[in-house]
Amino acid sequence: MLCRFLQRLAVVGLASLAAMSGAAAAQTEWPQKPVTLVVPFPPGGSTDVLARLFAAKLGDRLGQSVVVENRPGANTGIGAAAVARAAPDGYTLMITGAPTFTTNSLLYPNIGYDPIKSYEYVAIAGSAPFVILTNPQTGLQSVADIIKAKDALSFGSFGTASTPHLAGEFLAQRTGAHLLHVPYRGSAPAMTDLMGNQIPLSIDTLVAALPQIRAGKVRALALTGAQRSSLLPEVPTVIEAGVPDYDFMTWFGIVAPRGTPAPVVQRLASEVQGMLGEEGTLAKMRELGFEPFYGDAAAFHTRVDQELKRNAGVIKSAGIKVE
């Protein structure tokens, strides 16, 4: 009996030692070749711009090239599904915006991936605030003016079920403001109509709006995130205007396929955190219009869970559907 017990104990000990050795090997050996960073958007957009900055910085830290690969289509679904199916060896990663995790599964059947189960979450790395805008001719000065308006106010966004669309609907649901959504095919046409006073309001990224704000062509009424932006520190948040728990921003998550070895994921998270601690990275992100922001895997999961629940409620209450 004792002999059998000791044999079993030895087998368990050897198995544990092998697992520890394997984990250590994965950490020391990876990466041995270039890493692909998938961006599920076309070149030139905000996610692509951020990805190229991160690819250069992470490549330096990892000692291997990080190559950006654009896989656009299906509201990020094509790229996201491809990464979900990729080999979990640490050589395929994805960076994408919040809707890939917190909106798509609520609107599109058979998207080809599960926003939670298909990936190993590495980190949230950066954010970009949205801003509520008006044409100076409207006379609107604040969120309070929007809420008090007797007539319905149209607000533009860069698409149905986009985060700015959900932000507007949530504002209406929480305050009773009379808001009518007008979807556009992108930010540029919405901005054109806002500057021409064809619509009184728009919700857009601060990156896109900043030049027009500074030129006096549009007025920033409030930021939709939980905190003010260093890019426009004088503009208050919607929370400051008296609407609690109002937090809509786009953030950028880095993930690997489910099953990627834990030491690789941990190494990646550590390098991302280190990258976001570099003054050069922080300065460049702010120059490009992004807010430096790091969230570990646990914070990533928490944010996805919270936003999925919130967005499901907004979508249901507003009756939002996509064709």
mmCIF file of C-alpha atoms in Angstrom:
data_model
loop_
_atom_site.group_PDB
_atom_site.id
_atom_site.type_symbol
_atom_site.label_atom_id
_atom_site.label_comp_id
_atom_site.label_asym_id
_atom_site.label_seq_id
_atom_site.Cartn_x
_atom_site.Cartn_y
_atom_site.Cartn_z
ATOM 1 C CA MET A 1 0.000 0.000 0.000
ATOM 2 C CA LEU A 2 2.677 2.429 1.055
ATOM 3 C CA CYS A 3 4.762 1.558 -1.973
ATOM 4 C CA ARG A 4 1.798 2.137 -4.320
ATOM 5 C CA PHE A 5 1.064 5.482 -2.614
ATOM 6 C CA LEU A 6 4.670 6.588 -3.001
ATOM 7 C CA GLN A 7 4.649 5.586 -6.671
ATOM 8 C CA ARG A 8 1.446 7.570 -7.267
ATOM 9 C CA LEU A 9 2.934 10.552 -5.430
ATOM 10 C CA ALA A 10 6.028 10.358 -7.599
ATOM 11 C CA VAL A 11 3.928 10.303 -10.792
ATOM 12 C CA VAL A 12 1.937 13.339 -9.640
ATOM 13 C CA GLY A 13 5.151 15.141 -8.706
ATOM 14 C CA LEU A 14 6.723 14.408 -12.076
ATOM 15 C CA ALA A 15 3.590 15.605 -13.880
ATOM 16 C CA SER A 16 3.578 18.847 -11.907
ATOM 17 C CA LEU A 17 7.279 19.321 -12.586
ATOM 18 C CA ALA A 18 6.712 18.724 -16.303
ATOM 19 C CA ALA A 19 3.883 21.279 -16.372
ATOM 20 C CA MET A 20 6.064 23.837 -14.599
ATOM 21 C CA SER A 21 8.939 23.122 -16.972
ATOM 22 C CA GLY A 22 6.620 23.444 -19.967
ATOM 23 C CA ALA A 23 5.315 26.778 -18.723
ATOM 24 C CA ALA A 24 8.843 28.013 -18.119
ATOM 25 C CA ALA A 25 9.893 26.856 -21.577
ATOM 26 C CA ALA A 26 6.926 28.635 -23.174
ATOM 27 C CA GLN A 27 7.898 31.817 -21.396
ATOM 28 C CA THR A 28 11.590 31.658 -22.299
ATOM 29 C CA GLU A 29 11.212 30.388 -25.868
ATOM 30 C CA TRP A 30 8.400 32.664 -27.051
ATOM 31 C CA PRO A 31 8.567 34.464 -29.415
ATOM 32 C CA GLN A 32 10.852 32.767 -31.918
ATOM 33 C CA LYS A 33 9.315 34.350 -35.031
ATOM 34 C CA PRO A 34 7.253 37.422 -36.001
ATOM 35 C CA VAL A 35 3.904 37.914 -34.268
ATOM 36 C CA THR A 36 0.792 38.886 -36.258
ATOM 37 C CA LEU A 37 -1.456 41.578 -34.784
ATOM 38 C CA VAL A 38 -4.846 41.417 -36.506
ATOM 39 C CA VAL A 39 -6.858 44.623 -36.882
ATOM 40 C CA PRO A 40 -10.467 43.881 -37.943
ATOM 41 C CA PHE A 41 -10.761 47.283 -39.645
ATOM 42 C CA PRO A 42 -9.432 48.777 -42.884
ATOM 43 C CA PRO A 43 -6.113 50.632 -42.823
ATOM 44 C CA GLY A 44 -6.123 54.238 -41.661
ATOM 45 C CA GLY A 45 -8.773 54.151 -38.954
ATOM 46 C CA SER A 46 -8.185 54.819 -35.281
ATOM 47 C CA THR A 47 -7.677 51.150 -34.337
ATOM 48 C CA ASP A 48 -5.237 50.668 -37.198
ATOM 49 C CA VAL A 49 -3.269 53.787 -36.212
ATOM 50 C CA LEU A 50 -3.022 52.599 -32.604
ATOM 51 C CA ALA A 51 -2.119 49.065 -33.685
ATOM 52 C CA ARG A 52 0.820 50.298 -35.766
ATOM 53 C CA LEU A 53 2.141 52.332 -32.869
ATOM 54 C CA PHE A 54 1.823 49.357 -30.518
ATOM 55 C CA ALA A 55 3.319 46.932 -33.056
ATOM 56 C CA ALA A 56 6.518 48.952 -33.234
ATOM 57 C CA LYS A 57 6.754 49.370 -29.459
ATOM 58 C CA LEU A 58 5.943 45.732 -28.643
ATOM 59 C CA GLY A 59 8.304 44.489 -31.336
ATOM 60 C CA ASP A 60 11.147 46.320 -29.638
ATOM 61 C CA ARG A 61 10.222 44.872 -26.255
ATOM 62 C CA LEU A 62 9.711 41.303 -27.510
ATOM 63 C CA GLY A 63 12.766 41.195 -29.760
ATOM 64 C CA GLN A 64 10.653 40.061 -32.724
ATOM 65 C CA SER A 65 8.691 41.918 -35.383
ATOM 66 C CA VAL A 66 4.993 42.476 -34.718
ATOM 67 C CA VAL A 67 3.226 42.676 -38.070
ATOM 68 C CA VAL A 68 -0.167 44.384 -38.433
ATOM 69 C CA GLU A 69 -2.657 42.486 -40.611
ATOM 70 C CA ASN A 70 -5.944 44.204 -41.556
ATOM 71 C CA ARG A 71 -8.934 41.827 -41.744
ATOM 72 C CA PRO A 72 -11.956 44.135 -42.113
ATOM 73 C CA GLY A 73 -15.585 43.251 -42.700
ATOM 74 C CA ALA A 74 -18.848 42.293 -40.999
ATOM 75 C CA ASN A 75 -18.487 44.980 -38.336
ATOM 76 C CA THR A 76 -15.159 43.428 -37.218
ATOM 77 C CA GLY A 77 -16.653 39.920 -37.338
ATOM 78 C CA ILE A 78 -14.391 38.577 -40.105
ATOM 79 C CA GLY A 79 -11.162 39.414 -38.314
ATOM 80 C CA ALA A 80 -12.500 38.447 -34.900
ATOM 81 C CA ALA A 81 -13.664 35.033 -36.143
ATOM 82 C CA ALA A 82 -10.338 34.405 -37.886
ATOM 83 C CA VAL A 83 -8.417 35.080 -34.665
ATOM 84 C CA ALA A 84 -10.806 32.860 -32.692
ATOM 85 C CA ARG A 85 -9.921 29.994 -35.093
ATOM 86 C CA ALA A 86 -6.174 30.677 -35.152
ATOM 87 C CA ALA A 87 -3.625 28.378 -33.532
ATOM 88 C CA PRO A 88 -3.274 29.278 -29.823
ATOM 89 C CA ASP A 89 0.493 29.530 -29.979
ATOM 90 C CA GLY A 90 1.027 33.213 -29.205
ATOM 91 C CA TYR A 91 1.769 34.199 -32.793
ATOM 92 C CA THR A 92 -1.684 35.556 -33.620
ATOM 93 C CA LEU A 93 -3.149 38.424 -31.592
ATOM 94 C CA MET A 94 -5.931 40.940 -32.168
ATOM 95 C CA ILE A 95 -6.505 44.521 -31.150
ATOM 96 C CA THR A 96 -10.012 45.860 -31.598
ATOM 97 C CA GLY A 97 -12.529 48.286 -30.156
ATOM 98 C CA ALA A 98 -15.149 47.645 -27.503
ATOM 99 C CA PRO A 99 -18.097 46.830 -29.853
ATOM 100 C CA THR A 100 -16.386 43.595 -30.954
ATOM 101 C CA PHE A 101 -16.854 42.352 -27.385
ATOM 102 C CA THR A 102 -19.857 44.309 -26.092
ATOM 103 C CA THR A 103 -22.257 44.926 -28.995
ATOM 104 C CA ASN A 104 -21.878 42.534 -31.934
ATOM 105 C CA SER A 105 -23.154 39.433 -30.162
ATOM 106 C CA LEU A 106 -26.303 41.350 -29.178
ATOM 107 C CA LEU A 107 -27.145 42.287 -32.759
ATOM 108 C CA TYR A 108 -25.750 39.733 -35.191
ATOM 109 C CA PRO A 109 -26.624 36.018 -35.189
ATOM 110 C CA ASN A 110 -23.869 33.542 -35.994
ATOM 111 C CA ILE A 111 -20.998 36.009 -35.747
ATOM 112 C CA GLY A 112 -18.445 33.195 -35.698
ATOM 113 C CA TYR A 113 -16.925 33.912 -32.307
ATOM 114 C CA ASP A 114 -17.895 34.263 -28.671
ATOM 115 C CA PRO A 115 -16.735 37.584 -27.178
ATOM 116 C CA ILE A 116 -15.817 35.886 -23.900
ATOM 117 C CA LYS A 117 -15.160 32.206 -24.606
ATOM 118 C CA SER A 118 -13.145 32.530 -27.827
ATOM 119 C CA TYR A 119 -10.219 34.484 -26.409
ATOM 120 C CA GLU A 120 -7.606 34.868 -23.746
ATOM 121 C CA TYR A 121 -7.866 38.485 -22.648
ATOM 122 C CA VAL A 122 -4.458 40.153 -22.511
ATOM 123 C CA ALA A 123 -5.174 43.778 -21.644
ATOM 124 C CA ILE A 124 -7.122 46.925 -22.384
ATOM 125 C CA ALA A 125 -4.597 49.299 -23.897
ATOM 126 C CA GLY A 126 -5.851 52.806 -24.496
ATOM 127 C CA SER A 127 -9.167 54.544 -25.018
ATOM 128 C CA ALA A 128 -10.672 57.319 -27.097
ATOM 129 C CA PRO A 129 -13.413 59.538 -25.686
ATOM 130 C CA PHE A 130 -16.630 60.506 -27.420
ATOM 131 C CA VAL A 131 -18.047 64.000 -27.249
ATOM 132 C CA ILE A 132 -21.549 65.448 -27.608
ATOM 133 C CA LEU A 133 -21.393 68.238 -30.174
ATOM 134 C CA THR A 134 -23.704 70.990 -31.362
ATOM 135 C CA ASN A 135 -23.665 73.685 -34.005
ATOM 136 C CA PRO A 136 -23.069 77.103 -32.375
ATOM 137 C CA GLN A 137 -26.221 78.402 -34.090
ATOM 138 C CA THR A 138 -28.479 76.147 -32.009
ATOM 139 C CA GLY A 139 -27.845 78.097 -28.803
ATOM 140 C CA LEU A 140 -27.421 74.864 -26.852
ATOM 141 C CA GLN A 141 -24.827 75.331 -24.128
ATOM 142 C CA SER A 142 -24.986 72.189 -22.002
ATOM 143 C CA VAL A 143 -26.469 68.750 -21.450
ATOM 144 C CA ALA A 144 -29.097 70.460 -19.279
ATOM 145 C CA ASP A 145 -30.254 72.390 -22.356
ATOM 146 C CA ILE A 146 -30.655 69.113 -24.249
ATOM 147 C CA ILE A 147 -32.714 67.621 -21.439
ATOM 148 C CA LYS A 148 -34.925 70.714 -21.104
ATOM 149 C CA ALA A 149 -35.600 71.097 -24.849
ATOM 150 C CA LYS A 150 -39.326 70.838 -25.580
ATOM 151 C CA ASP A 151 -38.946 69.746 -29.192
ATOM 152 C CA ALA A 152 -37.186 66.555 -30.233
ATOM 153 C CA LEU A 153 -33.536 67.034 -31.119
ATOM 154 C CA SER A 154 -31.910 64.949 -33.838
ATOM 155 C CA PHE A 155 -28.451 63.597 -33.156
ATOM 156 C CA GLY A 156 -26.113 62.076 -35.691
ATOM 157 C CA SER A 157 -23.719 59.179 -35.239
ATOM 158 C CA PHE A 158 -21.481 57.202 -37.545
ATOM 159 C CA GLY A 159 -23.871 54.271 -37.719
ATOM 160 C CA THR A 160 -26.755 52.315 -36.268
ATOM 161 C CA ALA A 161 -25.768 50.455 -33.078
ATOM 162 C CA SER A 162 -22.440 52.297 -32.923
ATOM 163 C CA THR A 163 -21.289 53.306 -29.448
ATOM 164 C CA PRO A 164 -22.303 56.968 -30.069
ATOM 165 C CA HIS A 165 -25.790 55.757 -31.056
ATOM 166 C CA LEU A 166 -26.069 53.758 -27.817
ATOM 167 C CA ALA A 167 -24.727 56.728 -25.848
ATOM 168 C CA GLY A 168 -27.476 58.984 -27.219
ATOM 169 C CA GLU A 169 -30.213 56.447 -26.586
ATOM 170 C CA PHE A 170 -28.980 55.869 -23.036
ATOM 171 C CA LEU A 171 -28.994 59.621 -22.381
ATOM 172 C CA ALA A 172 -32.599 59.780 -23.548
ATOM 173 C CA GLN A 173 -33.579 56.756 -21.459
ATOM 174 C CA ARG A 174 -31.920 58.059 -18.298
ATOM 175 C CA THR A 175 -33.069 61.692 -18.513
ATOM 176 C CA GLY A 176 -36.232 61.741 -20.594
ATOM 177 C CA ALA A 177 -34.556 63.921 -23.246
ATOM 178 C CA HIS A 178 -36.345 63.865 -26.600
ATOM 179 C CA LEU A 179 -33.665 62.606 -28.981
ATOM 180 C CA LEU A 180 -34.027 61.233 -32.507
ATOM 181 C CA HIS A 181 -31.154 59.229 -33.938
ATOM 182 C CA VAL A 182 -29.922 59.932 -37.475
ATOM 183 C CA PRO A 183 -27.414 57.300 -38.659
ATOM 184 C CA TYR A 184 -24.685 58.243 -41.123
ATOM 185 C CA ARG A 185 -22.215 56.190 -43.109
ATOM 186 C CA GLY A 186 -19.237 57.336 -41.134
ATOM 187 C CA SER A 187 -18.091 60.318 -39.133
ATOM 188 C CA ALA A 188 -17.338 62.737 -41.998
ATOM 189 C CA PRO A 189 -20.879 63.102 -43.408
ATOM 190 C CA ALA A 190 -22.334 63.501 -39.904
ATOM 191 C CA MET A 191 -19.810 66.242 -39.160
ATOM 192 C CA THR A 192 -20.625 67.974 -42.456
ATOM 193 C CA ASP A 193 -24.332 68.084 -41.631
ATOM 194 C CA LEU A 194 -23.633 69.257 -38.082
ATOM 195 C CA MET A 195 -21.438 72.125 -39.294
ATOM 196 C CA GLY A 196 -24.137 73.005 -41.836
ATOM 197 C CA ASN A 197 -26.757 73.007 -39.043
ATOM 198 C CA GLN A 198 -28.720 70.263 -40.793
ATOM 199 C CA ILE A 199 -28.764 68.423 -37.457
ATOM 200 C CA PRO A 200 -28.507 70.131 -34.049
ATOM 201 C CA LEU A 201 -26.445 67.430 -32.310
ATOM 202 C CA SER A 202 -23.886 64.771 -33.016
ATOM 203 C CA ILE A 203 -21.881 62.310 -30.941
ATOM 204 C CA ASP A 204 -18.454 61.592 -32.357
ATOM 205 C CA THR A 205 -14.924 60.700 -31.361
ATOM 206 C CA LEU A 206 -12.941 63.539 -29.875
ATOM 207 C CA VAL A 207 -10.171 62.657 -32.344
ATOM 208 C CA ALA A 208 -12.441 63.486 -35.297
ATOM 209 C CA ALA A 209 -14.094 66.472 -33.655
ATOM 210 C CA LEU A 210 -11.096 68.271 -32.171
ATOM 211 C CA PRO A 211 -10.060 70.228 -35.303
ATOM 212 C CA GLN A 212 -13.625 71.513 -35.806
ATOM 213 C CA ILE A 213 -13.975 72.375 -32.100
ATOM 214 C CA ARG A 214 -10.750 74.353 -32.149
ATOM 215 C CA ALA A 215 -11.828 76.116 -35.341
ATOM 216 C CA GLY A 216 -15.098 77.148 -33.687
ATOM 217 C CA LYS A 217 -17.213 75.310 -36.259
ATOM 218 C CA VAL A 218 -18.841 73.078 -33.637
ATOM 219 C CA ARG A 219 -19.244 73.347 -29.858
ATOM 220 C CA ALA A 220 -18.396 70.554 -27.412
ATOM 221 C CA LEU A 221 -21.130 70.205 -24.790
ATOM 222 C CA ALA A 222 -19.929 67.179 -22.825
ATOM 223 C CA LEU A 223 -17.724 64.120 -22.895
ATOM 224 C CA THR A 224 -19.450 60.758 -22.647
ATOM 225 C CA GLY A 225 -16.725 59.002 -20.632
ATOM 226 C CA ALA A 226 -16.399 58.892 -16.866
ATOM 227 C CA GLN A 227 -13.545 61.391 -16.776
ATOM 228 C CA ARG A 228 -12.555 64.600 -18.515
ATOM 229 C CA SER A 229 -10.043 64.374 -21.327
ATOM 230 C CA SER A 230 -6.574 65.873 -21.239
ATOM 231 C CA LEU A 231 -7.195 66.817 -24.880
ATOM 232 C CA LEU A 232 -10.091 69.096 -23.910
ATOM 233 C CA PRO A 233 -9.893 69.534 -20.138
ATOM 234 C CA GLU A 234 -12.410 72.407 -19.952
ATOM 235 C CA VAL A 235 -15.288 70.277 -21.258
ATOM 236 C CA PRO A 236 -17.317 68.504 -18.517
ATOM 237 C CA THR A 237 -18.575 64.935 -18.587
ATOM 238 C CA VAL A 238 -22.221 63.888 -18.800
ATOM 239 C CA ILE A 239 -21.809 62.537 -15.261
ATOM 240 C CA GLU A 240 -20.861 66.024 -14.105
ATOM 241 C CA ALA A 241 -24.031 67.272 -15.782
ATOM 242 C CA GLY A 242 -26.025 65.154 -13.327
ATOM 243 C CA VAL A 243 -26.441 61.807 -15.110
ATOM 244 C CA PRO A 244 -24.871 59.135 -12.854
ATOM 245 C CA ASP A 245 -23.237 55.940 -14.141
ATOM 246 C CA TYR A 246 -22.932 57.360 -17.651
ATOM 247 C CA ASP A 247 -19.735 56.026 -19.205
ATOM 248 C CA PHE A 248 -19.476 55.527 -22.959
ATOM 249 C CA MET A 249 -16.055 55.493 -24.555
ATOM 250 C CA THR A 250 -14.259 53.373 -27.051
ATOM 251 C CA TRP A 251 -11.475 51.291 -25.582
ATOM 252 C CA PHE A 252 -9.064 48.952 -27.291
ATOM 253 C CA GLY A 253 -8.626 45.360 -26.167
ATOM 254 C CA ILE A 254 -5.758 43.012 -27.022
ATOM 255 C CA VAL A 255 -6.606 39.295 -27.085
ATOM 256 C CA ALA A 256 -5.141 35.948 -28.130
ATOM 257 C CA PRO A 257 -7.012 32.788 -29.196
ATOM 258 C CA ARG A 258 -8.412 30.720 -26.330
ATOM 259 C CA GLY A 259 -5.852 28.171 -25.197
ATOM 260 C CA THR A 260 -2.791 30.352 -25.711
ATOM 261 C CA PRO A 261 -0.298 29.320 -22.980
ATOM 262 C CA ALA A 262 -0.665 31.312 -19.779
ATOM 263 C CA PRO A 263 3.039 32.288 -19.638
ATOM 264 C CA VAL A 264 2.736 33.822 -23.116
ATOM 265 C CA VAL A 265 -0.395 35.765 -22.161
ATOM 266 C CA GLN A 266 1.285 36.928 -18.956
ATOM 267 C CA ARG A 267 4.398 38.026 -20.845
ATOM 268 C CA LEU A 268 2.262 39.958 -23.315
ATOM 269 C CA ALA A 269 0.302 41.666 -20.550
ATOM 270 C CA SER A 270 3.524 42.626 -18.807
ATOM 271 C CA GLU A 271 4.995 44.079 -22.008
ATOM 272 C CA VAL A 272 1.811 46.012 -22.786
ATOM 273 C CA GLN A 273 1.816 47.471 -19.293
ATOM 274 C CA GLY A 274 5.491 48.360 -19.630
ATOM 275 C CA MET A 275 4.892 49.929 -23.049
ATOM 276 C CA LEU A 276 2.140 52.110 -21.595
ATOM 277 C CA GLY A 277 4.560 53.282 -18.943
ATOM 278 C CA GLU A 278 6.987 54.715 -21.484
ATOM 279 C CA GLU A 279 6.858 58.486 -21.823
ATOM 280 C CA GLY A 280 7.421 58.255 -25.571
ATOM 281 C CA THR A 281 4.388 55.970 -25.986
ATOM 282 C CA LEU A 282 2.187 58.153 -23.792
ATOM 283 C CA ALA A 283 3.161 61.321 -25.651
ATOM 284 C CA LYS A 284 2.548 59.747 -29.057
ATOM 285 C CA MET A 285 -0.836 58.354 -28.009
ATOM 286 C CA ARG A 286 -1.981 61.767 -26.797
ATOM 287 C CA GLU A 287 -0.657 63.386 -29.955
ATOM 288 C CA LEU A 288 -2.799 60.974 -32.000
ATOM 289 C CA GLY A 289 -5.866 61.683 -29.846
ATOM 290 C CA PHE A 290 -5.903 58.613 -27.610
ATOM 291 C CA GLU A 291 -6.024 58.471 -23.827
ATOM 292 C CA PRO A 292 -3.386 56.125 -22.349
ATOM 293 C CA PHE A 293 -5.215 53.521 -20.298
ATOM 294 C CA TYR A 294 -4.213 50.080 -19.029
ATOM 295 C CA GLY A 295 -6.568 47.434 -17.738
ATOM 296 C CA ASP A 296 -5.419 43.916 -16.869
ATOM 297 C CA ALA A 297 -7.276 40.750 -17.888
ATOM 298 C CA ALA A 298 -9.556 40.875 -14.827
ATOM 299 C CA ALA A 299 -10.505 44.500 -15.499
ATOM 300 C CA PHE A 300 -11.036 43.594 -19.167
ATOM 301 C CA HIS A 301 -13.495 40.822 -18.224
ATOM 302 C CA THR A 302 -15.313 43.075 -15.767
ATOM 303 C CA ARG A 303 -15.735 45.818 -18.343
ATOM 304 C CA VAL A 304 -17.025 43.427 -20.998
ATOM 305 C CA ASP A 305 -19.528 41.895 -18.556
ATOM 306 C CA GLN A 306 -20.794 45.317 -17.452
ATOM 307 C CA GLU A 307 -21.079 46.770 -20.935
ATOM 308 C CA LEU A 308 -22.760 43.681 -22.381
ATOM 309 C CA LYS A 309 -25.495 43.975 -19.740
ATOM 310 C CA ARG A 310 -25.871 47.737 -20.185
ATOM 311 C CA ASN A 311 -25.868 47.596 -23.979
ATOM 312 C CA ALA A 312 -28.410 44.770 -24.009
ATOM 313 C CA GLY A 313 -30.766 46.975 -21.991
ATOM 314 C CA VAL A 314 -30.213 50.008 -24.232
ATOM 315 C CA ILE A 315 -30.712 48.012 -27.411
ATOM 316 C CA LYS A 316 -33.890 46.377 -26.125
ATOM 317 C CA SER A 317 -35.415 49.615 -24.806
ATOM 318 C CA ALA A 318 -34.621 51.530 -27.990
ATOM 319 C CA GLY A 319 -35.646 48.673 -30.291
ATOM 320 C CA ILE A 320 -32.322 48.868 -32.158
ATOM 321 C CA LYS A 321 -31.935 46.439 -35.039
ATOM 322 C CA VAL A 322 -29.455 46.120 -37.866
ATOM 323 C CA GLU A 323 -30.192 45.007 -41.392
#
